[in-house]
């Protein structure tokens, strides 16, 4: 599964880890995260993330 990086603060969403504080279970692909989810570090919207190459 692809990782996505916040273009505001550099936080990387790893689908294998999910985001427990944000209610996202491990194994959840970025595409399946609700559109109102925000970066757990800086609060940027989902639209401020880009796929990480590699």
PDB file of C-alpha atoms in Angstrom:
ATOM      1  CA  UNK A   1       0.000   0.000   0.000  1.00  0.00           C
ATOM      2  CA  UNK A   2       1.169   3.498  -0.813  1.00  0.00           C
ATOM      3  CA  UNK A   3       2.326   5.982   1.803  1.00  0.00           C
ATOM      4  CA  UNK A   4       1.260   9.630   1.624  1.00  0.00           C
ATOM      5  CA  UNK A   5       3.122  12.681   2.930  1.00  0.00           C
ATOM      6  CA  UNK A   6       1.639  15.900   4.275  1.00  0.00           C
ATOM      7  CA  UNK A   7       2.986  18.737   2.118  1.00  0.00           C
ATOM      8  CA  UNK A   8       2.578  21.153   5.040  1.00  0.00           C
ATOM      9  CA  UNK A   9       4.536  19.430   7.829  1.00  0.00           C
ATOM     10  CA  UNK A  10       6.071  16.276   6.347  1.00  0.00           C
ATOM     11  CA  UNK A  11       4.040  13.732   8.345  1.00  0.00           C
ATOM     12  CA  UNK A  12       3.861  10.432   6.463  1.00  0.00           C
ATOM     13  CA  UNK A  13       0.663   8.384   6.614  1.00  0.00           C
ATOM     14  CA  UNK A  14       1.626   4.711   6.616  1.00  0.00           C
ATOM     15  CA  UNK A  15      -1.403   2.492   5.917  1.00  0.00           C
ATOM     16  CA  UNK A  16       0.205  -0.403   7.778  1.00  0.00           C
ATOM     17  CA  UNK A  17       0.092   1.717  10.951  1.00  0.00           C
ATOM     18  CA  UNK A  18      -3.093   3.713  10.351  1.00  0.00           C
ATOM     19  CA  UNK A  19      -3.832   6.664  12.655  1.00  0.00           C
ATOM     20  CA  UNK A  20      -5.151   5.436  15.982  1.00  0.00           C
ATOM     21  CA  UNK A  21      -5.688   8.975  17.306  1.00  0.00           C
ATOM     22  CA  UNK A  22      -7.748   9.790  14.204  1.00  0.00           C
ATOM     23  CA  UNK A  23      -9.756   6.580  14.331  1.00  0.00           C
ATOM     24  CA  UNK A  24      -8.086   5.029  11.276  1.00  0.00           C
ATOM     25  CA  UNK A  25      -7.407   1.321  11.717  1.00  0.00           C
ATOM     26  CA  UNK A  26      -4.094  -0.257  10.662  1.00  0.00           C
ATOM     27  CA  UNK A  27      -4.361  -1.630   7.138  1.00  0.00           C
ATOM     28  CA  UNK A  28      -6.544   1.242   5.867  1.00  0.00           C
ATOM     29  CA  UNK A  29      -5.403   2.528   2.458  1.00  0.00           C
ATOM     30  CA  UNK A  30      -5.194   6.317   2.138  1.00  0.00           C
ATOM     31  CA  UNK A  31      -7.967   6.273  -0.467  1.00  0.00           C
ATOM     32  CA  UNK A  32     -10.370   4.760   2.103  1.00  0.00           C
ATOM     33  CA  UNK A  33      -9.774   7.448   4.751  1.00  0.00           C
ATOM     34  CA  UNK A  34     -12.788   9.791   5.138  1.00  0.00           C
ATOM     35  CA  UNK A  35     -12.444  13.112   3.302  1.00  0.00           C
ATOM     36  CA  UNK A  36     -12.789  15.061   6.556  1.00  0.00           C
ATOM     37  CA  UNK A  37      -9.710  13.370   8.112  1.00  0.00           C
ATOM     38  CA  UNK A  38      -6.885  15.783   8.954  1.00  0.00           C
ATOM     39  CA  UNK A  39      -3.162  15.419   9.503  1.00  0.00           C
ATOM     40  CA  UNK A  40      -2.601  14.327  13.134  1.00  0.00           C
ATOM     41  CA  UNK A  41       0.443  16.598  13.402  1.00  0.00           C
ATOM     42  CA  UNK A  42      -0.589  19.920  11.833  1.00  0.00           C
ATOM     43  CA  UNK A  43      -4.298  19.595  11.012  1.00  0.00           C
ATOM     44  CA  UNK A  44      -3.910  19.972   7.239  1.00  0.00           C
ATOM     45  CA  UNK A  45      -6.674  18.453   5.133  1.00  0.00           C
ATOM     46  CA  UNK A  46      -6.480  15.196   3.214  1.00  0.00           C
ATOM     47  CA  UNK A  47      -6.030  17.216   0.007  1.00  0.00           C
ATOM     48  CA  UNK A  48      -2.669  18.450   1.299  1.00  0.00           C
ATOM     49  CA  UNK A  49      -1.162  14.955   1.041  1.00  0.00           C
ATOM     50  CA  UNK A  50       0.760  13.522  -1.880  1.00  0.00           C
ATOM     51  CA  UNK A  51       1.848   9.975  -2.632  1.00  0.00           C
ATOM     52  CA  UNK A  52       5.403   9.153  -1.597  1.00  0.00           C
ATOM     53  CA  UNK A  53       7.482   7.561  -4.352  1.00  0.00           C
ATOM     54  CA  UNK A  54       9.260   4.386  -3.469  1.00  0.00           C
TER      55      UNK A  54
END
